[in-house]
Coordinates of C-alpha atoms and ligand atoms in Angstrom, one line a residue:
M1 CA 0.0 0.0 0.0
A2 CA 1.3 3.4 -1.0
I3 CA 1.9 6.0 1.7
M4 CA -0.8 8.6 1.8
N5 CA 0.3 11.5 -0.4
P6 CA -1.3 14.9 -0.8
Y7 CA -2.9 13.8 -4.1
L8 CA -4.5 10.8 -2.6
E9 CA -5.7 13.0 0.2
T10 CA -7.5 15.4 -2.1
L11 CA -9.1 12.5 -3.9
L12 CA -10.5 11.0 -0.7
P13 CA -13.9 12.7 -0.7
K14 CA -14.6 11.5 -4.3
L15 CA -13.7 7.9 -3.7
S16 CA -15.6 5.0 -2.1
E17 CA -13.6 3.0 0.4
A18 CA -13.2 0.2 -2.2
D19 CA -12.1 2.7 -4.9
F20 CA -9.6 4.4 -2.5
K21 CA -8.1 1.0 -1.8
K22 CA -7.7 0.2 -5.4
L23 CA -6.1 3.5 -6.2
S24 CA -3.8 3.6 -3.2
A25 CA -2.5 0.1 -4.0
I26 CA -0.8 1.6 -7.0
D27 CA 2.6 2.7 -5.7
N28 CA 3.1 5.6 -8.0
P29 CA 2.4 9.2 -6.9
N30 CA 2.5 10.3 -10.5
V31 CA -0.7 8.3 -11.2
H32 CA -2.3 9.9 -8.1
E33 CA -1.2 13.3 -9.2
F34 CA -2.6 12.9 -12.7
I35 CA -6.0 11.8 -11.4
A36 CA -6.1 14.5 -8.7
K37 CA -5.2 17.3 -11.1
E38 CA -7.8 16.2 -13.6
S39 CA -10.5 15.7 -11.0
D40 CA -9.8 19.1 -9.7
L41 CA -10.2 20.5 -13.2
C42 CA -13.3 18.6 -14.3
Q43 CA -15.0 18.4 -10.9
P44 CA -16.8 15.1 -11.2
K45 CA -19.3 14.1 -8.5
D46 CA -17.3 11.0 -7.8
I47 CA -14.5 8.8 -9.2
F48 CA -14.7 5.1 -10.2
I49 CA -11.4 3.2 -10.3
C50 CA -11.6 0.3 -12.6
S51 CA -9.3 -2.5 -11.4
D52 CA -10.2 -4.9 -14.3
S53 CA -11.8 -7.3 -11.8
A54 CA -14.8 -9.1 -13.3
E55 CA -17.0 -7.1 -10.9
D56 CA -15.5 -3.8 -12.0
I57 CA -15.8 -4.7 -15.7
A58 CA -19.4 -5.8 -15.2
H59 CA -20.1 -2.4 -13.5
V60 CA -18.7 -0.5 -16.5
R61 CA -20.8 -2.5 -18.9
K62 CA -23.9 -2.0 -16.8
Q63 CA -23.3 1.7 -16.4
A64 CA -23.0 2.2 -20.2
M65 CA -26.6 1.0 -20.4
V66 CA -27.9 2.7 -17.2
S67 CA -26.4 6.0 -18.5
C68 CA -28.1 5.4 -21.8
E69 CA -24.9 5.9 -23.7
E70 CA -25.5 2.4 -25.0
Q71 CA -28.8 0.5 -25.6
A72 CA -29.3 -3.2 -25.8
I73 CA -30.0 -4.7 -29.2
L74 CA -32.5 -7.1 -27.9
T75 CA -32.5 -9.9 -30.3
L76 CA -28.8 -10.9 -29.7
R77 CA -27.3 -11.4 -26.3
G78 CA -24.3 -9.1 -25.6
H79 CA -25.0 -6.6 -28.5
T80 CA -25.4 -2.9 -27.7
V81 CA -25.5 0.2 -29.8
H82 CA -24.1 3.6 -29.2
F83 CA -24.8 6.8 -31.3
D84 CA -22.5 9.7 -31.9
G85 CA -23.7 13.1 -33.0
E86 CA -24.3 14.0 -36.6
N87 CA -21.1 16.1 -36.5
D88 CA -19.1 13.6 -34.7
Q89 CA -19.0 10.6 -37.0
G90 CA -15.2 10.3 -37.7
R91 CA -11.8 11.4 -36.7
D92 CA -11.7 15.2 -36.8
R93 CA -8.5 16.4 -38.4
Q94 CA -9.3 20.1 -37.9
A95 CA -9.9 19.8 -34.2
T96 CA -6.9 17.6 -33.6
K97 CA -3.7 19.6 -32.9
Y98 CA -0.2 19.1 -31.6
L99 CA 0.8 21.5 -28.9
V100 CA 4.3 22.8 -29.6
P101 CA 6.4 25.0 -27.4
K102 CA 7.5 28.4 -28.6
G103 CA 10.3 28.2 -31.2
I104 CA 9.5 24.7 -32.3
T105 CA 7.5 23.8 -35.5
L106 CA 6.7 20.3 -36.8
S107 CA 6.4 19.7 -40.5
K108 CA 4.1 22.1 -42.3
A109 CA 1.7 19.3 -43.2
L110 CA 0.9 18.8 -39.5
N111 CA -1.8 20.7 -37.5
Q112 CA -0.1 22.4 -34.6
M113 CA -0.5 25.4 -32.2
D114 CA 1.3 27.1 -29.4
R115 CA 1.4 24.8 -26.4
Q116 CA 0.6 27.4 -23.7
E117 CA -2.4 28.8 -25.8
G118 CA -3.6 25.2 -26.5
L119 CA -3.4 24.1 -22.9
A120 CA -5.2 27.2 -21.7
E121 CA -8.0 26.6 -24.3
V122 CA -8.5 22.9 -23.8
R123 CA -8.2 23.0 -20.1
G124 CA -10.6 25.9 -20.1
L125 CA -13.1 23.8 -22.0
L126 CA -12.6 20.9 -19.6
R127 CA -13.1 23.0 -16.5
D128 CA -16.1 21.7 -14.5
S129 CA -17.0 19.5 -17.5
M130 CA -17.8 16.5 -15.3
Q131 CA -20.1 18.2 -12.8
G132 CA -22.8 15.7 -11.7
K133 CA -21.0 12.8 -13.5
T134 CA -18.6 10.1 -12.5
M135 CA -15.0 10.2 -13.7
I136 CA -14.0 6.6 -14.7
V137 CA -10.3 5.8 -14.4
R138 CA -9.0 2.9 -16.6
F139 CA -5.5 1.4 -16.7
I140 CA -4.4 -0.2 -19.9
S141 CA -1.4 -2.1 -21.2
L142 CA -0.6 -1.3 -24.8
G143 CA 1.0 -4.4 -26.3
P144 CA 1.3 -7.7 -24.4
P145 CA 2.0 -7.3 -20.6
D146 CA 5.4 -7.9 -19.2
S147 CA 7.1 -7.4 -22.5
I148 CA 9.7 -5.1 -24.0
F149 CA 6.9 -3.7 -26.1
T150 CA 4.6 -2.8 -23.2
I151 CA 3.5 0.8 -22.7
L152 CA 1.2 1.6 -19.9
G153 CA -1.6 4.1 -20.0
V154 CA -4.2 5.7 -17.7
Q155 CA -7.4 7.3 -19.0
C156 CA -9.8 9.5 -17.1
T157 CA -13.1 9.8 -18.9
D158 CA -16.7 10.6 -18.1
S159 CA -18.1 8.3 -20.7
W160 CA -19.1 4.7 -19.7
Y161 CA -19.3 3.9 -23.4
V162 CA -15.6 4.9 -23.8
A163 CA -14.7 2.9 -20.7
H164 CA -16.7 -0.1 -22.0
S165 CA -15.1 0.0 -25.5
E166 CA -11.7 -0.1 -23.8
D167 CA -12.6 -3.5 -22.4
L168 CA -13.1 -4.9 -25.8
L169 CA -10.2 -3.1 -27.5
Y170 CA -7.3 -3.2 -25.0
R171 CA -5.4 -5.4 -22.6
P172 CA -6.1 -4.6 -19.0
G173 CA -3.4 -2.7 -17.2
Y174 CA -4.3 -2.4 -13.5
E175 CA -2.2 -5.4 -12.5
Q176 CA 0.7 -4.0 -14.5
F177 CA 0.5 -0.7 -12.6
L178 CA 0.5 -2.6 -9.3
K179 CA 3.7 -4.3 -10.3
A180 CA 5.3 -1.4 -12.1
G181 CA 6.0 0.6 -9.0
I182 CA 7.1 4.1 -8.4
K183 CA 9.2 4.8 -11.5
S184 CA 6.9 3.5 -14.2
D185 CA 6.3 5.9 -17.0
F186 CA 2.8 6.0 -18.6
L187 CA 0.7 7.8 -21.1
R188 CA -2.1 10.0 -19.8
V189 CA -5.5 10.7 -21.5
L190 CA -8.2 13.0 -20.3
H191 CA -11.5 12.8 -22.0
A192 CA -14.9 14.5 -21.4
A193 CA -17.9 14.2 -23.6
G194 CA -19.1 17.7 -22.7
K195 CA -22.7 18.8 -22.6
L196 CA -25.0 16.0 -23.8
N197 CA -28.5 16.3 -25.4
G198 CA -31.5 14.1 -24.5
D199 CA -30.1 11.3 -26.7
M200 CA -26.8 11.4 -24.7
V201 CA -24.9 12.9 -27.6
S202 CA -22.2 15.6 -27.3
L203 CA -23.9 18.9 -28.1
E204 CA -21.1 21.4 -28.4
Y205 CA -19.3 20.0 -31.4
D206 CA -18.1 23.5 -32.4
K207 CA -16.0 23.3 -29.2
K208 CA -14.6 19.9 -30.0
R209 CA -10.8 19.8 -29.3
I210 CA -8.3 17.0 -29.3
Y211 CA -4.9 18.3 -28.3
I212 CA -1.7 16.3 -28.0
D213 CA 0.8 17.5 -25.4
H214 CA 3.8 15.3 -25.9
M215 CA 5.8 17.3 -23.3
D216 CA 3.6 16.0 -20.6
N217 CA 2.7 12.7 -22.4
T218 CA -0.9 13.8 -22.1
I219 CA -3.8 13.9 -24.5
Y220 CA -6.9 16.0 -24.1
S221 CA -10.2 15.3 -25.8
V222 CA -13.4 17.2 -25.2
N223 CA -16.9 17.6 -26.6
T224 CA -16.7 14.5 -28.7
Q225 CA -17.7 10.8 -28.3
Y226 CA -16.6 9.2 -31.6
A227 CA -14.2 6.5 -30.4
G228 CA -11.4 7.5 -32.7
N229 CA -11.4 10.9 -30.9
S230 CA -12.3 9.7 -27.4
V231 CA -10.8 6.2 -26.8
G232 CA -7.5 7.8 -26.0
F233 CA -5.5 4.6 -26.5
K234 CA -6.4 4.4 -30.1
K235 CA -5.1 7.1 -32.4
L236 CA -4.3 9.6 -29.6
A237 CA -1.8 7.5 -27.6
F238 CA -0.5 6.3 -30.9
R239 CA 0.8 9.8 -31.6
L240 CA 2.7 9.7 -28.3
A241 CA 4.0 6.2 -29.1
I242 CA 5.4 7.4 -32.5
R243 CA 7.5 9.9 -30.6
K244 CA 8.7 7.5 -28.0
A245 CA 9.5 5.0 -30.8
S246 CA 11.4 7.6 -32.7
S247 CA 13.6 8.4 -29.7
E248 CA 14.2 4.8 -28.8
G249 CA 14.8 3.3 -32.2
W250 CA 11.8 1.2 -32.9
L251 CA 8.6 1.7 -35.0
A252 CA 5.0 2.5 -34.1
E253 CA 2.9 1.9 -37.2
H254 CA -0.7 2.1 -38.5
M255 CA -0.5 -1.6 -39.5
L256 CA -2.5 -4.8 -39.4
L257 CA -0.7 -8.0 -38.3
M258 CA -1.7 -11.4 -39.7
G259 CA -0.5 -14.9 -40.3
V260 CA -0.6 -16.2 -43.8
F261 CA -0.5 -19.9 -44.6
G262 CA 1.8 -21.1 -47.3
P263 CA 2.4 -24.7 -48.6
E264 CA 2.6 -27.4 -45.9
K265 CA 0.8 -25.2 -43.4
R266 CA 3.8 -22.9 -43.2
K267 CA 2.8 -19.6 -41.5
T268 CA 4.4 -16.3 -42.5
Y269 CA 3.6 -13.1 -40.6
F270 CA 2.8 -9.9 -42.4
A271 CA 2.3 -6.3 -41.3
G272 CA 0.3 -4.0 -43.5
A273 CA -0.1 -0.2 -43.6
F274 CA -3.3 1.1 -45.2
P275 CA -5.0 4.5 -44.6
S276 CA -8.4 4.3 -42.8
A277 CA -11.1 2.7 -44.9
C278 CA -8.7 1.2 -47.5
G279 CA -9.1 -2.5 -46.7
K280 CA -6.9 -3.0 -43.7
T281 CA -9.4 -4.8 -41.5
S282 CA -10.7 -6.9 -44.3
T283 CA -7.2 -8.0 -45.2
A284 CA -6.5 -8.9 -41.6
L285 CA -9.7 -11.0 -41.5
L286 CA -9.2 -13.0 -44.7
P287 CA -10.8 -16.4 -44.1
G288 CA -8.4 -19.3 -43.6
E289 CA -5.6 -17.0 -42.3
T290 CA -5.0 -15.8 -38.8
I291 CA -5.3 -12.3 -37.3
L292 CA -3.2 -10.6 -34.7
G293 CA -4.4 -7.1 -35.2
D294 CA -6.1 -4.7 -37.6
D295 CA -4.9 -1.3 -36.7
I296 CA -1.7 -0.5 -34.7
A297 CA 1.5 -2.4 -34.4
Y298 CA 4.8 -1.8 -32.6
I299 CA 7.8 -3.3 -34.4
R300 CA 11.2 -3.8 -32.8
N301 CA 14.6 -5.1 -33.8
I302 CA 15.1 -8.1 -31.5
D303 CA 18.3 -10.0 -32.2
S304 CA 18.5 -8.3 -35.6
V305 CA 15.0 -9.6 -36.6
A306 CA 11.9 -7.4 -37.0
R307 CA 9.3 -8.6 -34.5
A308 CA 5.9 -7.1 -34.0
V309 CA 3.0 -7.0 -31.6
N310 CA -0.5 -5.7 -31.8
V311 CA -0.9 -2.7 -29.5
E312 CA -4.6 -3.5 -29.1
S313 CA -6.6 -6.7 -28.4
G314 CA -9.8 -5.9 -30.2
I315 CA -11.2 -4.4 -33.4
F316 CA -13.0 -1.1 -33.9
G317 CA -13.9 -1.9 -37.5
I318 CA -15.9 -0.3 -40.2
I319 CA -19.1 -2.2 -40.6
Q320 CA -20.2 -0.9 -44.1
D321 CA -19.9 -3.7 -46.6
V322 CA -19.4 -6.5 -44.1
N323 CA -21.5 -9.2 -45.7
P324 CA -21.4 -12.9 -46.0
K325 CA -19.6 -12.8 -49.3
D326 CA -16.8 -10.3 -48.8
D327 CA -16.2 -10.7 -45.0
A328 CA -17.7 -14.0 -44.0
L329 CA -15.7 -14.3 -40.8
I330 CA -16.6 -11.1 -39.1
Y331 CA -20.2 -11.2 -40.5
K332 CA -20.7 -14.4 -38.6
V333 CA -19.4 -12.8 -35.4
L334 CA -21.5 -9.7 -35.8
T335 CA -24.7 -11.7 -36.4
N336 CA -24.3 -14.1 -33.4
P337 CA -24.5 -13.6 -29.7
G338 CA -21.4 -12.2 -28.0
E339 CA -20.2 -8.9 -26.6
I340 CA -20.2 -6.3 -29.4
V341 CA -20.7 -2.5 -29.3
F342 CA -22.1 -1.2 -32.5
S343 CA -22.0 2.4 -33.3
N344 CA -24.0 4.5 -35.7
V345 CA -25.8 1.6 -37.4
L346 CA -29.6 1.5 -38.0
V347 CA -31.7 -0.2 -35.3
K348 CA -35.1 -1.5 -35.9
D349 CA -37.2 -4.0 -33.9
G350 CA -34.2 -5.0 -31.7
K351 CA -31.9 -5.7 -34.7
S352 CA -29.0 -3.8 -36.2
Y353 CA -28.5 -3.0 -39.9
W354 CA -25.8 -1.4 -41.9
L355 CA -25.0 -0.4 -45.5
G356 CA -23.8 -3.2 -47.7
M357 CA -24.7 -6.0 -45.4
G358 CA -26.0 -8.1 -48.2
Q359 CA -29.7 -7.7 -47.5
E360 CA -32.5 -5.2 -47.9
L361 CA -32.6 -2.6 -45.1
P362 CA -35.7 -1.5 -43.3
K363 CA -37.4 1.7 -44.5
D364 CA -37.3 3.3 -41.0
G365 CA -35.8 2.8 -37.6
F366 CA -33.4 4.7 -35.3
N367 CA -30.0 5.9 -36.3
Y368 CA -27.4 8.6 -35.6
T369 CA -30.0 11.3 -36.5
G370 CA -32.7 10.0 -34.2
T371 CA -35.8 8.5 -35.7
W372 CA -35.1 7.8 -39.3
F373 CA -37.2 7.1 -42.4
E374 CA -36.3 6.6 -46.0
G375 CA -36.1 10.0 -47.6
K376 CA -35.2 11.9 -44.4
K377 CA -33.0 14.9 -45.3
D378 CA -30.2 16.7 -43.6
S379 CA -30.1 20.4 -43.2
D380 CA -28.5 20.7 -46.6
G381 CA -31.3 18.8 -48.2
N382 CA -29.3 15.6 -48.8
D383 CA -30.7 12.2 -48.1
I384 CA -29.6 10.7 -44.8
P385 CA -28.5 7.1 -45.2
A386 CA -30.0 4.4 -43.0
A387 CA -26.7 4.0 -41.3
H388 CA -23.5 6.1 -41.4
K389 CA -20.8 5.0 -43.8
N390 CA -18.4 5.1 -40.9
A391 CA -20.7 3.0 -38.6
R392 CA -18.5 0.6 -36.7
Y393 CA -18.3 -2.3 -34.3
A394 CA -16.1 -2.9 -31.4
V395 CA -15.3 -6.6 -30.6
A396 CA -12.5 -8.4 -28.7
L397 CA -10.2 -10.4 -30.9
K398 CA -10.7 -13.4 -28.7
A399 CA -14.2 -13.6 -30.1
L400 CA -12.9 -14.6 -33.5
E401 CA -12.2 -18.2 -34.4
N402 CA -9.0 -17.4 -36.3
V403 CA -7.2 -15.3 -33.7
D404 CA -3.5 -16.1 -33.9
P405 CA -2.2 -18.1 -30.9
E406 CA 0.8 -15.7 -30.7
L407 CA -1.3 -12.6 -30.0
D408 CA 0.1 -12.2 -26.5
N409 CA 3.6 -13.5 -27.1
P410 CA 5.7 -10.9 -25.3
M411 CA 8.4 -11.2 -28.0
G412 CA 5.9 -10.6 -30.8
V413 CA 6.0 -12.4 -34.1
E414 CA 8.8 -12.3 -36.8
L415 CA 7.7 -10.3 -39.8
G416 CA 8.2 -12.0 -43.2
G417 CA 6.7 -9.2 -45.2
I418 CA 5.3 -5.6 -44.9
M419 CA 2.7 -4.2 -47.2
Y420 CA 1.8 -0.6 -48.0
G421 CA -1.5 0.1 -49.8
G422 CA -3.5 3.2 -50.6
R423 CA -6.6 4.2 -52.6
D424 CA -4.8 4.8 -55.9
A425 CA -7.2 4.7 -58.8
K426 CA -4.6 5.4 -61.5
A427 CA -1.0 4.3 -61.1
Y428 CA 0.2 1.4 -59.1
V429 CA -0.5 -2.2 -60.1
P430 CA -2.5 -4.4 -57.6
V431 CA 0.6 -6.0 -56.1
Q432 CA 4.3 -5.6 -56.5
Q433 CA 7.5 -6.3 -54.6
S434 CA 10.1 -3.6 -54.0
F435 CA 13.6 -4.0 -55.3
S436 CA 15.0 -3.4 -51.8
W437 CA 14.1 -2.3 -48.3
E438 CA 14.9 1.3 -49.2
H439 CA 12.9 1.2 -52.5
G440 CA 9.9 -0.2 -50.6
I441 CA 10.0 2.4 -47.8
I442 CA 10.3 5.2 -50.3
A443 CA 8.3 4.2 -53.4
Y444 CA 5.5 2.4 -51.6
G445 CA 5.6 3.8 -48.0
A446 CA 6.7 7.5 -48.3
A447 CA 5.0 7.8 -51.7
L448 CA 1.7 6.3 -50.5
E449 CA -1.1 8.2 -52.2
T450 CA -4.7 7.8 -51.3
E451 CA -8.0 9.6 -51.3
T452 CA -9.8 11.0 -48.2
T453 CA -12.6 8.7 -47.0
F454 CA -15.5 8.8 -44.6
A455 CA -13.3 7.8 -41.7
T456 CA -12.4 11.4 -41.2
I457 CA -14.7 14.4 -41.1
G458 CA -14.7 16.4 -44.4
K459 CA -15.0 15.8 -48.1
E460 CA -14.4 12.3 -49.5
G461 CA -12.3 11.5 -52.5
I462 CA -9.7 14.2 -52.3
P463 CA -6.3 12.8 -53.4
E464 CA -3.5 13.2 -50.9
I465 CA -0.2 11.8 -49.8
N466 CA -0.6 9.7 -46.7
M467 CA 3.0 8.8 -45.8
M468 CA 3.0 5.1 -44.7
S469 CA -0.6 5.6 -43.8
I470 CA 0.3 7.6 -40.6
Q471 CA 0.1 11.1 -42.0
D472 CA -2.8 11.8 -39.6
F473 CA -1.0 10.5 -36.6
I474 CA 2.6 11.4 -37.2
S475 CA 4.0 13.5 -34.3
I476 CA 7.7 13.9 -35.4
P477 CA 9.1 15.7 -38.4
L478 CA 8.0 13.7 -41.5
G479 CA 11.5 13.4 -42.8
K480 CA 12.7 11.9 -39.5
N481 CA 10.0 9.3 -39.9
I482 CA 11.3 8.2 -43.3
H483 CA 14.9 8.2 -41.9
N484 CA 13.8 6.1 -39.0
N485 CA 12.3 3.5 -41.3
L486 CA 15.3 3.4 -43.6
Y487 CA 17.6 3.0 -40.6
F488 CA 15.5 0.4 -38.9
G489 CA 15.7 -1.9 -41.9
R490 CA 19.5 -1.4 -42.3
K491 CA 20.1 -2.7 -38.8
L492 CA 18.3 -6.0 -39.5
K493 CA 20.1 -9.2 -40.4
K494 CA 16.9 -10.4 -42.1
Q495 CA 14.8 -7.7 -43.6
P496 CA 11.1 -8.3 -44.2
I497 CA 10.2 -8.1 -47.9
I498 CA 8.3 -4.9 -48.7
F499 CA 5.3 -5.0 -51.0
G500 CA 3.1 -2.4 -52.5
V501 CA -0.6 -3.3 -52.9
N502 CA -3.5 -1.3 -54.5
Y503 CA -7.0 -2.6 -54.1
F504 CA -8.5 0.5 -55.8
L505 CA -7.0 0.6 -59.3
K506 CA -9.6 1.5 -61.9
E507 CA -9.7 0.9 -65.7
V508 CA -8.3 3.7 -67.8
G509 CA -11.1 5.9 -69.0
N510 CA -13.9 4.5 -66.9
G511 CA -14.6 4.3 -63.2
K512 CA -14.6 0.5 -62.9
Y513 CA -12.3 -1.3 -60.5
V514 CA -10.0 -3.8 -62.2
N515 CA -10.3 -6.2 -59.2
T516 CA -12.9 -7.6 -56.9
P517 CA -12.4 -7.3 -53.1
Q518 CA -11.8 -11.0 -52.9
D519 CA -8.7 -10.8 -55.1
K520 CA -6.6 -9.5 -52.3
H521 CA -6.5 -13.0 -50.9
V522 CA -4.6 -14.1 -54.0
W523 CA -2.1 -11.2 -53.7
I524 CA -1.3 -12.1 -50.2
K525 CA -0.7 -15.8 -51.0
W526 CA 1.6 -14.6 -53.8
M527 CA 3.5 -12.4 -51.3
E528 CA 3.8 -15.3 -49.0
L529 CA 5.5 -17.4 -51.7
R530 CA 7.8 -14.5 -52.6
V531 CA 9.0 -14.1 -49.0
H532 CA 10.2 -17.7 -49.4
N533 CA 11.5 -17.2 -52.9
E534 CA 9.2 -19.9 -54.3
V535 CA 7.9 -18.1 -57.4
D536 CA 9.6 -16.0 -59.9
A537 CA 8.6 -12.4 -60.7
L538 CA 8.9 -9.9 -63.6
A539 CA 11.0 -6.8 -63.2
T540 CA 9.1 -3.7 -64.1
P541 CA 10.1 0.0 -63.6
T542 CA 8.0 0.2 -60.3
G543 CA 8.8 -3.2 -58.8
Y544 CA 8.6 -7.0 -59.2
I545 CA 5.2 -8.2 -60.4
P546 CA 3.6 -11.7 -60.5
K547 CA 3.8 -13.9 -63.5
Y548 CA 0.5 -14.8 -65.1
E549 CA 0.9 -18.6 -64.6
D550 CA 1.5 -18.2 -60.9
L551 CA -1.6 -16.0 -60.4
R552 CA -3.7 -18.3 -62.5
K553 CA -2.8 -21.2 -60.2
L554 CA -3.5 -19.1 -57.1
F555 CA -6.8 -17.8 -58.3
K556 CA -7.9 -21.4 -58.8
Q557 CA -6.5 -22.6 -55.5
V558 CA -7.7 -19.7 -53.3
L559 CA -10.9 -18.5 -55.0
S560 CA -11.7 -21.4 -57.4
K561 CA -11.8 -18.8 -60.1
T562 CA -10.5 -18.9 -63.7
Y563 CA -8.1 -16.0 -64.1
T564 CA -7.8 -14.8 -67.7
K565 CA -4.8 -13.4 -69.4
E566 CA -7.0 -10.4 -70.4
D567 CA -7.6 -9.6 -66.7
Y568 CA -3.9 -10.0 -65.9
I569 CA -2.9 -7.6 -68.6
K570 CA -5.5 -5.1 -67.6
Q571 CA -4.4 -5.2 -64.0
F572 CA -0.7 -5.4 -64.4
T573 CA -0.1 -3.0 -67.3
I574 CA 2.4 -0.4 -66.3
R575 CA 0.9 3.0 -66.9
V576 CA 3.8 5.2 -67.6
P577 CA 2.1 8.7 -67.7
E578 CA 0.2 8.0 -64.5
N579 CA 3.3 6.8 -62.8
L580 CA 5.3 9.8 -63.9
S581 CA 2.8 12.2 -62.6
K582 CA 2.6 10.3 -59.3
I583 CA 6.3 10.8 -58.9
E584 CA 6.0 14.5 -59.6
R585 CA 3.3 14.9 -57.0
V586 CA 5.2 13.0 -54.4
Q587 CA 8.4 15.0 -55.1
R588 CA 6.5 18.3 -54.9
F589 CA 4.8 17.3 -51.6
Y590 CA 8.1 16.6 -50.0
Q591 CA 9.9 19.6 -51.5
E592 CA 7.2 22.0 -50.3
N593 CA 6.3 20.5 -46.9
V594 CA 9.1 18.5 -45.5
T595 CA 12.4 20.3 -45.0
D596 CA 14.1 17.3 -43.6
T597 CA 13.3 14.8 -46.3
P598 CA 16.2 12.3 -46.6
L599 CA 18.0 12.8 -50.0
E600 CA 17.5 9.2 -50.7
L601 CA 13.8 9.8 -51.3
F602 CA 14.6 12.0 -54.2
G603 CA 17.3 9.6 -55.4
I604 CA 15.0 6.6 -55.4
L605 CA 12.2 8.4 -57.1
Y606 CA 14.6 9.8 -59.7
L607 CA 15.7 6.2 -60.5
Q608 CA 12.1 5.1 -60.7
R609 CA 11.4 7.9 -63.1
Q610 CA 14.4 7.0 -65.3
R611 CA 13.3 3.4 -65.4
L612 CA 9.8 4.5 -66.5
L613 CA 11.2 6.8 -69.2
E614 CA 13.5 4.1 -70.6
A615 CA 10.6 1.6 -70.7
K616 CA 8.4 4.2 -72.4
E617 CA 11.0 4.7 -75.0
K618 CA 11.0 1.0 -75.8
Y619 CA 7.3 0.1 -75.4
G620 CA 5.2 3.2 -75.2
D621 CA 2.9 4.7 -72.5
Y622 CA 1.0 1.6 -71.5
I623 CA 3.2 -1.5 -71.2
S624 CA 1.8 -5.0 -71.0
P625 CA 3.4 -7.1 -68.3
E626 CA 4.3 -9.6 -71.0
N627 CA 7.1 -7.2 -72.1
F628 CA 9.0 -7.6 -68.9
E629 CA 11.6 -10.1 -68.1
K630 CA 12.1 -12.4 -65.2
E631 CA 14.0 -10.7 -62.4
T632 CA 17.7 -11.4 -62.4
S633 CA 18.6 -10.5 -58.9
Q634 CA 16.8 -9.7 -55.7
S635 CA 18.5 -7.0 -53.9
Ligands
SPV1 C1 -9.0 4.8 -38.4 O1 -9.8 5.7 -38.7 O2 -7.9 4.6 -38.9 C2 -9.5 3.8 -37.4 C3 -10.6 4.2 -36.6 O3 -8.8 2.8 -37.2 S1 -10.2 5.5 -35.5 O4 -8.8 5.9 -35.7 O5 -10.4 5.0 -34.2 O6 -11.1 6.5 -35.8
MN2 MN1 -6.9 3.0 -38.2

């Protein structure tokens, strides 16, 4: 038991005897100080300390319903639904800012403000924000416990929904805090939903603020409930982890982690970086393979091998288009009893519905706009859909039948391959392998182009650079991040093979995708074989691509489909003009925004441009894959 310190003393009146005991058992005055300071600021009526005991977890779950932040979906045991406000349906880039001390600026592309001003503003908005409410305190372990990867976190929130979601999405950390003792470092998150309306939805969205104060390892989030803005351990703590990783020489990435089976049941682990709503979760959930994670990975060099863990232990996934055909695995979980929190779906007669679920939707019901009926319009006169495009589900990974047995391995899993994939309608082929670690990091990672999606608030379909898919979360100079990645690979004895994937390539001249969503399963099986050097590839100006015969075999094996030469040529034609303009855009972005870009980026892109120009000279603007020759070396 810790000695009574002044922080514990000030907290006494807010804590029950049991909660006082739980908190004082943590022998770390910094924890007590954080809670005392934030309680003093937010003035809750009382404080609940969640110890992760079955009883405490059940209490959180129950309060989420009692407070009406969640409602039961009556037809399926364990299902509940939560609604966020109409203006709170995704991550909010405008409202999310880094607090930087005077004299310091991050890369121009990052949203930042003066630290003192930001602290005054956000702490002002948080003042007295929890009056009449309970402040819930949760302790979390990011990454498996007792591991070199573990980072501890504490969150204070006034939302039972947020606290409940954390049960499903994160590993419990209370026991870790008990053991960690006085010196342990931890990330801090303070969240308040702010004033709520009758539907328990944050009212003052114009005062939504999400500020990251890396000097104090603290995140502030106020007047928002959308989990990407409020569950601090998701993308908010991720920003702090990226900084920590950068200073300690490891990588914190926006990546899925999965096991892919090769011949003879061989399993090869892959990490994959994709911007939000670009196929990351559905890749991680491919049937017949195993999942470790769908969103955030920490990667370390352990004995000169790249090893990775999932920071989380659950999925906060996009539910749109989850249907029995495209995402059979998760569809089954979402339509059977079990603990799931749905958000922003349509509810009718005790059942939940979402867009693209493979069946007709009811013509009315309850959704994020309240009572909904077909033809209901928003204030701009646009039709309100039955469910929001960014409607989601939160579920623990252990609820899935194909969760990988190594999920909690404190040493992580060895990475055989890393994929980078964006929403690129025009240039890159569906799958290609880089010529080297450096080429992969630059040409597929740093040059990752995508289009904005519904996962963030604002216009969809705007093309942008999304470096390694962490542009929204990066908290260090962008050039430094590229440098860190290049350097990380150079220190490895065995480098994972880097691949570029593109699920969103469209036919030239019309808006049709050249692939179906199922095809990604074939790409990943091909990548698995390449990691073990078991199939040849063709060397094109942008990377090594599959040979037709190998894909034909794999399409048959994996999808029982006949793969035609015509499809192959359509998908793997190298589009020189589109690739040249891609290089130009990427170069311009880094020249204009990133003063510390490593020179290698320009060198590698220059060589790619030269290769494209040489090929154009020989074969013209659109080059059929049949023109390319078998790779001669693999550097
Ligand atoms: C994403 O948008 O990348 C997500 C969901 O994974 S969240 O960041 O939590 O909004
Ligand atoms: Mn994500």
